[in-house]
Coordinates of N, CA and C in Angstrom, one line a residue:
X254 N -16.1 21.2 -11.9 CA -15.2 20.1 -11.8 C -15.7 19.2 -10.6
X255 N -16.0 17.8 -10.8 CA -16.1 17.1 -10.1 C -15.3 16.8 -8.7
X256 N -15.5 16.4 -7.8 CA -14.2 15.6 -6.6 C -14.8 14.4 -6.2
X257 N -13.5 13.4 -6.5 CA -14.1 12.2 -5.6 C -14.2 12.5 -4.4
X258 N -14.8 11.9 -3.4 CA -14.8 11.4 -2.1 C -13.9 11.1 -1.6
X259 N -13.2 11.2 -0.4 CA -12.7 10.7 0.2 C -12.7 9.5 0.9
X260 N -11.2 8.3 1.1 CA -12.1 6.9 1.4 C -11.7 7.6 3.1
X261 N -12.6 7.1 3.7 CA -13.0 7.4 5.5 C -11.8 7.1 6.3
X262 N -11.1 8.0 6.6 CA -10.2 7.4 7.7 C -10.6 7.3 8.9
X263 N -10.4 6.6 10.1 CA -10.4 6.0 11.5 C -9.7 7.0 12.6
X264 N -10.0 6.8 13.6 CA -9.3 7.8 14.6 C -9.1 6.6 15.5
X265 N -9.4 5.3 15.6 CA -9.3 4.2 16.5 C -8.2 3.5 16.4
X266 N -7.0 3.6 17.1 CA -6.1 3.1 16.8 C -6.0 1.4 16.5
X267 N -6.8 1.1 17.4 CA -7.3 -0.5 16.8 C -7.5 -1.3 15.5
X268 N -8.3 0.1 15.0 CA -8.9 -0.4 13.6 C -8.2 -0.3 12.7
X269 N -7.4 0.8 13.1 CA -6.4 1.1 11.9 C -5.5 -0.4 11.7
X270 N -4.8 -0.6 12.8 CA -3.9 -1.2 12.9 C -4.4 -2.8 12.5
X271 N -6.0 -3.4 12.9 CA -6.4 -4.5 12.1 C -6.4 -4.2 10.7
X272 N -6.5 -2.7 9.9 CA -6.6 -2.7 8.4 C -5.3 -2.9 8.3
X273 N -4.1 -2.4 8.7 CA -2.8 -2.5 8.4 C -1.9 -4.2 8.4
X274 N -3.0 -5.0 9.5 CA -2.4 -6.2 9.5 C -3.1 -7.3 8.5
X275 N -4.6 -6.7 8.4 CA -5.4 -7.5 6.8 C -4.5 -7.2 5.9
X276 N -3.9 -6.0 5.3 CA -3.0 -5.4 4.2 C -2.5 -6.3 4.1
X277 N -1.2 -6.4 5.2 CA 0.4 -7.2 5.1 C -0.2 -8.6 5.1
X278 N -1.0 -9.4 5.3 CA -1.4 -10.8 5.5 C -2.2 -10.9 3.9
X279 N -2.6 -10.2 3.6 CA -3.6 -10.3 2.3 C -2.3 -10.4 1.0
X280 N -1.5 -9.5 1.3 CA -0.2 -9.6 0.5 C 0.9 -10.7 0.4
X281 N 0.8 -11.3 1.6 CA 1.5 -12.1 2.3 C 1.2 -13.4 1.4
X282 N -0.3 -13.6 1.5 CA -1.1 -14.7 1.1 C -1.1 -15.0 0.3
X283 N -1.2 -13.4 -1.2 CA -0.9 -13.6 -2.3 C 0.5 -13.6 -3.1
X284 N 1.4 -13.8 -2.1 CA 2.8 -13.7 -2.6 C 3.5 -12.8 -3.1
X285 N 3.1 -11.7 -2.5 CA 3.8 -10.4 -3.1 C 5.3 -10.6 -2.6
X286 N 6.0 -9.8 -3.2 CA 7.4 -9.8 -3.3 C 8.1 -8.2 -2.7
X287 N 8.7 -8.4 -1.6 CA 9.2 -7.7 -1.5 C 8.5 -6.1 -0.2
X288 N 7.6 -6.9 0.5 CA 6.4 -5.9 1.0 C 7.4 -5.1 2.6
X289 N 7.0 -3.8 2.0 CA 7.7 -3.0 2.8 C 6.2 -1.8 3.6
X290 N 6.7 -1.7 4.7 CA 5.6 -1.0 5.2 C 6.0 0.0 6.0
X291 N 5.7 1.3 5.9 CA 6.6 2.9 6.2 C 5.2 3.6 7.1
X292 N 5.6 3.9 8.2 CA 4.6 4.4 9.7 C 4.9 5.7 8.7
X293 N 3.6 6.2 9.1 CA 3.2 7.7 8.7 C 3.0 8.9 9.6
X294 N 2.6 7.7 10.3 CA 1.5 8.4 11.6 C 2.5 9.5 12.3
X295 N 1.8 10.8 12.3 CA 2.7 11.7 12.8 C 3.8 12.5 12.2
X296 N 3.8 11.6 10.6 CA 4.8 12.5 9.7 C 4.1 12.9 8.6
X297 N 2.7 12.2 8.5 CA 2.2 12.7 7.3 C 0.5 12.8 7.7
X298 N -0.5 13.5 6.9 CA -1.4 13.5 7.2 C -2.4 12.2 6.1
X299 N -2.0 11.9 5.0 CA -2.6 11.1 4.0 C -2.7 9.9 5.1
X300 N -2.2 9.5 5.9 CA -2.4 7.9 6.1 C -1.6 7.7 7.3
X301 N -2.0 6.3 8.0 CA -0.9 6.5 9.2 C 0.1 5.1 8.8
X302 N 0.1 4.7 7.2 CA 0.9 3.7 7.2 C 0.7 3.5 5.5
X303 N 2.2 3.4 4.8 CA 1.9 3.4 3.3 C 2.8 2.0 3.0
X304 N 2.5 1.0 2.8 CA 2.6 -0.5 2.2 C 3.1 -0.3 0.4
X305 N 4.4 -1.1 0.4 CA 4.6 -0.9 -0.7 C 5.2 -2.3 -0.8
X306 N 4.9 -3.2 -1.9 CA 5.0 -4.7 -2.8 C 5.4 -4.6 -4.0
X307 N 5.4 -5.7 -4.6 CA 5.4 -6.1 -5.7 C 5.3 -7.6 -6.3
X308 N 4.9 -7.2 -7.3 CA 4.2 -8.8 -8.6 C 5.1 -9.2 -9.0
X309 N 5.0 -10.2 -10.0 CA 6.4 -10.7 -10.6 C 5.2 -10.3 -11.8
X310 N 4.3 -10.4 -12.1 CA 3.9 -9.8 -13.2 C 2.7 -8.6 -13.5
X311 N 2.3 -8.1 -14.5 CA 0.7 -7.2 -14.6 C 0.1 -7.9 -13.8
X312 N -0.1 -9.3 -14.3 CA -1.7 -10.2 -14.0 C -1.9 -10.1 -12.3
X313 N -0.7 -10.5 -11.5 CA -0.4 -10.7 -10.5 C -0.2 -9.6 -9.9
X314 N 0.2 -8.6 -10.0 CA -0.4 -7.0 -9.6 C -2.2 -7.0 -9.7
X315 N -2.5 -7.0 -11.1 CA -3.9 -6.9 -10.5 C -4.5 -7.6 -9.8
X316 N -4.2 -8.8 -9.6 CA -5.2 -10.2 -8.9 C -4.8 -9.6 -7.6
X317 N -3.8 -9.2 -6.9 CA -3.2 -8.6 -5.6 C -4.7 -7.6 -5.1
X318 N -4.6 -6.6 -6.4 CA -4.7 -5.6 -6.1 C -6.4 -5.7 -5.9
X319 N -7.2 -6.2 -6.8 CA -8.5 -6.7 -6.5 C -8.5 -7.5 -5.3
X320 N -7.8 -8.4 -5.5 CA -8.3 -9.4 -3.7 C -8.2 -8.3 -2.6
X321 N -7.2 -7.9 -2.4 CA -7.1 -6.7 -1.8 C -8.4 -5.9 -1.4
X322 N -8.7 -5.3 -2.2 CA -9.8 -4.8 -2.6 C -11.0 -5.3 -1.5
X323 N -11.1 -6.3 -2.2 CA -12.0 -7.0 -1.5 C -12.7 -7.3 -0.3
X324 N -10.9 -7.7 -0.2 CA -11.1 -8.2 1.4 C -11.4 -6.9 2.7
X325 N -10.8 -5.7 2.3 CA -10.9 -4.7 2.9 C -12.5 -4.7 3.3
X326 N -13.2 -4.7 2.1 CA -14.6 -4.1 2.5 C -15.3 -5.4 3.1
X327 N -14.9 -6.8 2.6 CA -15.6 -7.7 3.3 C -15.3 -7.2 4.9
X328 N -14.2 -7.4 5.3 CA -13.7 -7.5 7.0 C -13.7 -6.2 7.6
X329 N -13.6 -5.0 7.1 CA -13.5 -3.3 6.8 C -14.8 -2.8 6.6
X330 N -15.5 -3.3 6.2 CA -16.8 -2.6 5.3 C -16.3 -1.2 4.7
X331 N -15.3 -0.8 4.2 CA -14.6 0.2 3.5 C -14.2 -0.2 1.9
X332 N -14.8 0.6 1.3 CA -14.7 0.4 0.0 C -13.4 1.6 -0.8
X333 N -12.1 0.6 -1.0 CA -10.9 1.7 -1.2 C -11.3 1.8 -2.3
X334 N -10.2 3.2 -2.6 CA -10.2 3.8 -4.2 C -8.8 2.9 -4.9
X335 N -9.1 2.5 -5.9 CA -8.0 1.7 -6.8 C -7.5 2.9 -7.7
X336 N -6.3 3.0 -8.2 CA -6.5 3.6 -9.5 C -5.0 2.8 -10.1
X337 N -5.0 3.0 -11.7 CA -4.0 2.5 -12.3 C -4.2 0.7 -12.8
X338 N -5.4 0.4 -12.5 CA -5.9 -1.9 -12.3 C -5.4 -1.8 -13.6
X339 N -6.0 -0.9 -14.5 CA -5.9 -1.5 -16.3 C -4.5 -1.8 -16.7
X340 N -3.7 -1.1 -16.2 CA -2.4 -1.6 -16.7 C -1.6 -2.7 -15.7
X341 N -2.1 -2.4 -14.7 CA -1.4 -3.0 -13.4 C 0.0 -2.7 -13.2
X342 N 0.4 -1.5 -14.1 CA 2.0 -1.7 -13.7 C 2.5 -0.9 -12.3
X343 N 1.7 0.3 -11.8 CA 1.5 0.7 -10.6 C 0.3 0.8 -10.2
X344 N -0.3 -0.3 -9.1 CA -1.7 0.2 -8.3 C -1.8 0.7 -7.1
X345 N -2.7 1.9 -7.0 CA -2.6 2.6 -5.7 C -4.3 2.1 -5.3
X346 N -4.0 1.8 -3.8 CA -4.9 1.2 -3.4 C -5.3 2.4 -1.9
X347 N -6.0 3.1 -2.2 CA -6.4 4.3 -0.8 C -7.2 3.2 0.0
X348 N -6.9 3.1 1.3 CA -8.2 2.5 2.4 C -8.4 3.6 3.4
X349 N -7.5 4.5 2.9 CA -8.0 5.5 4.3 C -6.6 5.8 5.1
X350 N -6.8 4.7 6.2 CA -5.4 4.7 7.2 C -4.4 4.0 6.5
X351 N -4.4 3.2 5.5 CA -3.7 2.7 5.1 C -3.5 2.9 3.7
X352 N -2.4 3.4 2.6 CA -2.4 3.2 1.4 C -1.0 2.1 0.8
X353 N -1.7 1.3 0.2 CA -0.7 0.3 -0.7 C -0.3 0.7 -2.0
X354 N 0.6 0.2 -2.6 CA 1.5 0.5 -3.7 C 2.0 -0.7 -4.0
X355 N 1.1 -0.9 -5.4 CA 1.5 -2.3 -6.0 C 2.5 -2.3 -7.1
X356 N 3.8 -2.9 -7.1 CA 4.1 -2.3 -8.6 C 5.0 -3.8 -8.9
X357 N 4.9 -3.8 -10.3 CA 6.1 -4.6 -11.3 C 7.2 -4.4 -10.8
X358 N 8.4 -5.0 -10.5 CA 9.4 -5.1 -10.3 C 10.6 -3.7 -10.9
X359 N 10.5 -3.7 -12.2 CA 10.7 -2.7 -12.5 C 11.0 -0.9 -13.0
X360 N 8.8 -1.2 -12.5 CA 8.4 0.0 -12.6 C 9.0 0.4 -10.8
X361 N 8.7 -0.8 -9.7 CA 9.0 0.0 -8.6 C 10.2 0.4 -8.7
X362 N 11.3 0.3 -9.1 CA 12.9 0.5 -8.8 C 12.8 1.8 -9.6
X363 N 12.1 1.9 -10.7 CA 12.1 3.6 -11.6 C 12.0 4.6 -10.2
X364 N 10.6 4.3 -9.8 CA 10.2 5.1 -8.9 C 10.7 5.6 -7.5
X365 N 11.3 4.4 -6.9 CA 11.8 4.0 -5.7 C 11.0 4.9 -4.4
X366 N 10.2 4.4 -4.3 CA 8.9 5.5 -3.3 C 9.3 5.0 -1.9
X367 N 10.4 3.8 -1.5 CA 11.0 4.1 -0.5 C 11.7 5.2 -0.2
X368 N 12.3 5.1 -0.9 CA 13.6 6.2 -0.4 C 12.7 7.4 -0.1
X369 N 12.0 7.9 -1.3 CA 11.0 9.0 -1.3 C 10.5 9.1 0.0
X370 N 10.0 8.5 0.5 CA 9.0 8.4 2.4 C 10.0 8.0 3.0
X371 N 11.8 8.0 2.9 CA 12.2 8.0 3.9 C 12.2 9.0 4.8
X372 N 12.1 9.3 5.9 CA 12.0 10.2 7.0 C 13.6 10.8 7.7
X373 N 13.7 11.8 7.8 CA 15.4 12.3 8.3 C 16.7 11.9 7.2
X374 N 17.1 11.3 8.0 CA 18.8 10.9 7.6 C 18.6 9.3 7.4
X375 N 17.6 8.5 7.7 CA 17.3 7.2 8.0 C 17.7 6.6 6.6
X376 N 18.2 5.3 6.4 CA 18.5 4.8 4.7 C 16.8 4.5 4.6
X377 N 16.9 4.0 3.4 CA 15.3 3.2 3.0 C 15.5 2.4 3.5
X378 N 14.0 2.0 3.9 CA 13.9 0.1 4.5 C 14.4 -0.6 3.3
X379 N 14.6 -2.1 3.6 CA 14.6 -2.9 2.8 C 13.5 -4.0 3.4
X380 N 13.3 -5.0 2.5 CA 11.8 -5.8 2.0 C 12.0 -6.4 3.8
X381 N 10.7 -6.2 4.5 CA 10.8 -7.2 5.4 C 10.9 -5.8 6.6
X382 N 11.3 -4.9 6.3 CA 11.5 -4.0 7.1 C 10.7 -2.5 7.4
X383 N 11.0 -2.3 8.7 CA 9.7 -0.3 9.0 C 11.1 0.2 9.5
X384 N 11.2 1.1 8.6 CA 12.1 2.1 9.0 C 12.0 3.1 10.9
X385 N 13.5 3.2 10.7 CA 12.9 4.0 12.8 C 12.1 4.9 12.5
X386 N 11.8 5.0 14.0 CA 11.3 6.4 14.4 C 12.0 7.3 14.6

Protein backbone atom coordinates (compact mmCIF):
# COMPACT_ATOMS: atom_id res chain seq x y z
CA UNK A 1 0.00 0.00 0.00
CA UNK A 2 1.24 3.19 -0.93
CA UNK A 3 1.44 6.50 1.63
CA UNK A 4 1.38 9.96 0.66
CA UNK A 5 3.76 12.24 2.17
CA UNK A 6 3.29 14.40 4.55
CA UNK A 7 2.91 18.29 3.68
CA UNK A 8 6.00 19.77 6.08
CA UNK A 9 5.07 21.33 9.15
CA UNK A 10 7.16 24.37 10.87
CA UNK A 11 8.36 24.60 14.34
CA UNK A 12 8.82 28.64 13.79
CA UNK A 13 6.21 30.22 15.22
CA UNK A 14 6.58 33.10 12.77
CA UNK A 15 6.06 31.19 9.82
CA UNK A 16 3.32 29.50 10.86
CA UNK A 17 1.56 32.37 11.83
CA UNK A 18 2.53 34.33 8.22
CA UNK A 19 0.92 30.93 6.57
CA UNK A 20 -2.15 31.42 8.81
CA UNK A 21 -2.45 35.21 7.94
CA UNK A 22 -1.80 34.44 3.79
CA UNK A 23 -4.87 31.71 4.48
CA UNK A 24 -7.38 34.36 6.17
CA UNK A 25 -6.26 37.24 3.58
CA UNK A 26 -6.33 34.87 0.52
CA UNK A 27 -9.95 33.98 1.64
CA UNK A 28 -10.73 37.31 2.49
CA UNK A 29 -9.71 38.44 -1.09
CA UNK A 30 -11.69 35.85 -2.62
CA UNK A 31 -14.80 36.49 -0.74
CA UNK A 32 -15.37 33.58 1.11
CA UNK A 33 -18.29 33.63 3.34
CA UNK A 34 -18.31 33.05 6.59
CA UNK A 35 -14.35 32.24 7.57
CA UNK A 36 -13.89 30.90 10.88
CA UNK A 37 -10.45 30.03 12.33
CA UNK A 38 -10.01 27.43 15.46
CA UNK A 39 -6.20 27.53 17.40
CA UNK A 40 -5.11 23.96 17.61
CA UNK A 41 -1.91 24.50 18.87
CA UNK A 42 -1.68 22.54 21.97
CA UNK A 43 -5.04 20.67 21.58
CA UNK A 44 -4.27 18.87 18.64
CA UNK A 45 -1.30 17.50 16.82
CA UNK A 46 -2.55 17.68 12.89
CA UNK A 47 -2.05 21.53 12.73
CA UNK A 48 -1.76 24.53 14.90
CA UNK A 49 -4.79 26.23 13.21
CA UNK A 50 -7.86 24.73 11.13
CA UNK A 51 -9.74 27.57 8.90
CA UNK A 52 -13.01 26.88 7.92
CA UNK A 53 -15.20 29.08 4.89
CA UNK A 54 -17.44 28.94 2.53
CA UNK A 55 -18.57 29.54 -1.37
CA UNK A 56 -21.79 30.57 -2.47
CA UNK A 57 -21.11 28.07 -5.17
CA UNK A 58 -18.94 24.55 -6.52
CA UNK A 59 -17.09 26.96 -9.00
CA UNK A 60 -16.22 29.40 -6.26
CA UNK A 61 -15.16 26.73 -3.82
CA UNK A 62 -12.82 25.51 -6.30
CA UNK A 63 -11.43 28.90 -7.62
CA UNK A 64 -10.89 29.55 -3.62
CA UNK A 65 -9.40 26.50 -3.27
CA UNK A 66 -6.77 26.58 -6.23
CA UNK A 67 -5.82 30.28 -5.63
CA UNK A 68 -5.19 29.09 -2.37
CA UNK A 69 -3.18 26.60 -3.48
CA UNK A 70 -1.18 28.67 -5.14
CA UNK A 71 -0.44 31.27 -3.34
CA UNK A 72 0.89 29.12 -0.45
CA UNK A 73 3.71 27.69 -2.51
CA UNK A 74 4.38 31.01 -4.39
CA UNK A 75 4.97 33.01 -0.85
CA UNK A 76 5.42 29.42 1.28
CA UNK A 77 7.30 27.46 -1.14
CA UNK A 78 4.96 24.57 0.33
CA UNK A 79 3.05 22.67 -1.91
CA UNK A 80 -0.46 21.64 0.12
CA UNK A 81 -2.40 18.48 -0.47
CA UNK A 82 -5.93 19.38 -1.95
CA UNK A 83 -8.44 16.68 -1.85
CA UNK A 84 -12.21 16.68 -2.86
CA UNK A 85 -11.45 20.02 -6.11
CA UNK A 86 -13.58 17.75 -8.52
CA UNK A 87 -16.66 18.25 -6.87
CA UNK A 88 -15.88 21.27 -4.82
CA UNK A 89 -18.57 20.59 -2.42
CA UNK A 90 -15.97 20.05 0.55
CA UNK A 91 -12.18 21.02 -0.10
CA UNK A 92 -9.55 20.14 2.34
CA UNK A 93 -6.58 22.00 1.86
CA UNK A 94 -3.34 20.41 4.22
CA UNK A 95 -0.43 23.21 4.44
CA UNK A 96 0.99 21.65 7.18
CA UNK A 97 0.47 24.26 10.21
CA UNK A 98 -2.44 25.22 8.80
CA UNK A 99 -5.55 23.18 7.39
CA UNK A 100 -8.59 24.87 5.54
CA UNK A 101 -12.05 23.66 4.89
CA UNK A 102 -13.88 24.83 1.99
CA UNK A 103 -17.37 23.97 1.76
CA UNK A 104 -20.88 24.97 0.05
CA UNK A 105 -23.03 26.53 2.26
CA UNK A 106 -25.04 23.62 2.79
CA UNK A 107 -22.79 20.82 2.76
CA UNK A 108 -20.96 22.92 5.70
CA UNK A 109 -24.07 23.11 8.04
CA UNK A 110 -24.55 18.91 7.36
CA UNK A 111 -21.20 18.67 8.82
CA UNK A 112 -20.90 21.52 11.22
CA UNK A 113 -16.87 20.92 11.85
CA UNK A 114 -17.25 23.88 14.16
CA UNK A 115 -18.88 22.62 16.78
CA UNK A 116 -16.87 19.25 16.13
CA UNK A 117 -13.23 21.30 17.08
CA UNK A 118 -15.08 22.95 19.66
CA UNK A 119 -12.77 22.64 22.73
CA UNK A 120 -14.33 22.04 26.57
CA UNK A 121 -17.77 23.54 27.32
CA UNK A 122 -16.88 26.56 24.92
CA UNK A 123 -20.13 27.17 22.23
CA UNK A 124 -18.88 27.14 18.45
CA UNK A 125 -17.37 30.25 17.12
CA UNK A 126 -19.40 32.10 14.86
CA UNK A 127 -18.07 33.61 11.31
CA UNK A 128 -15.55 36.32 12.22
CA UNK A 129 -14.64 34.63 15.37
CA UNK A 130 -11.52 32.04 17.46
CA UNK A 131 -13.04 30.46 20.04
CA UNK A 132 -11.13 30.90 23.88
CA UNK A 133 -8.58 29.34 25.25
Amino acid sequence: MATTPSVTRSTDAAEIEALHRLVLQSLDDDQAVETVSIPLAGKSTIADHMVIASGRSTRQVASMAQKLAERIKAECGRSPRIEGLPTADWVLIDAGDVIVHLFRPEVRSFYNLERMWSFGDAPAPTAGETPAH
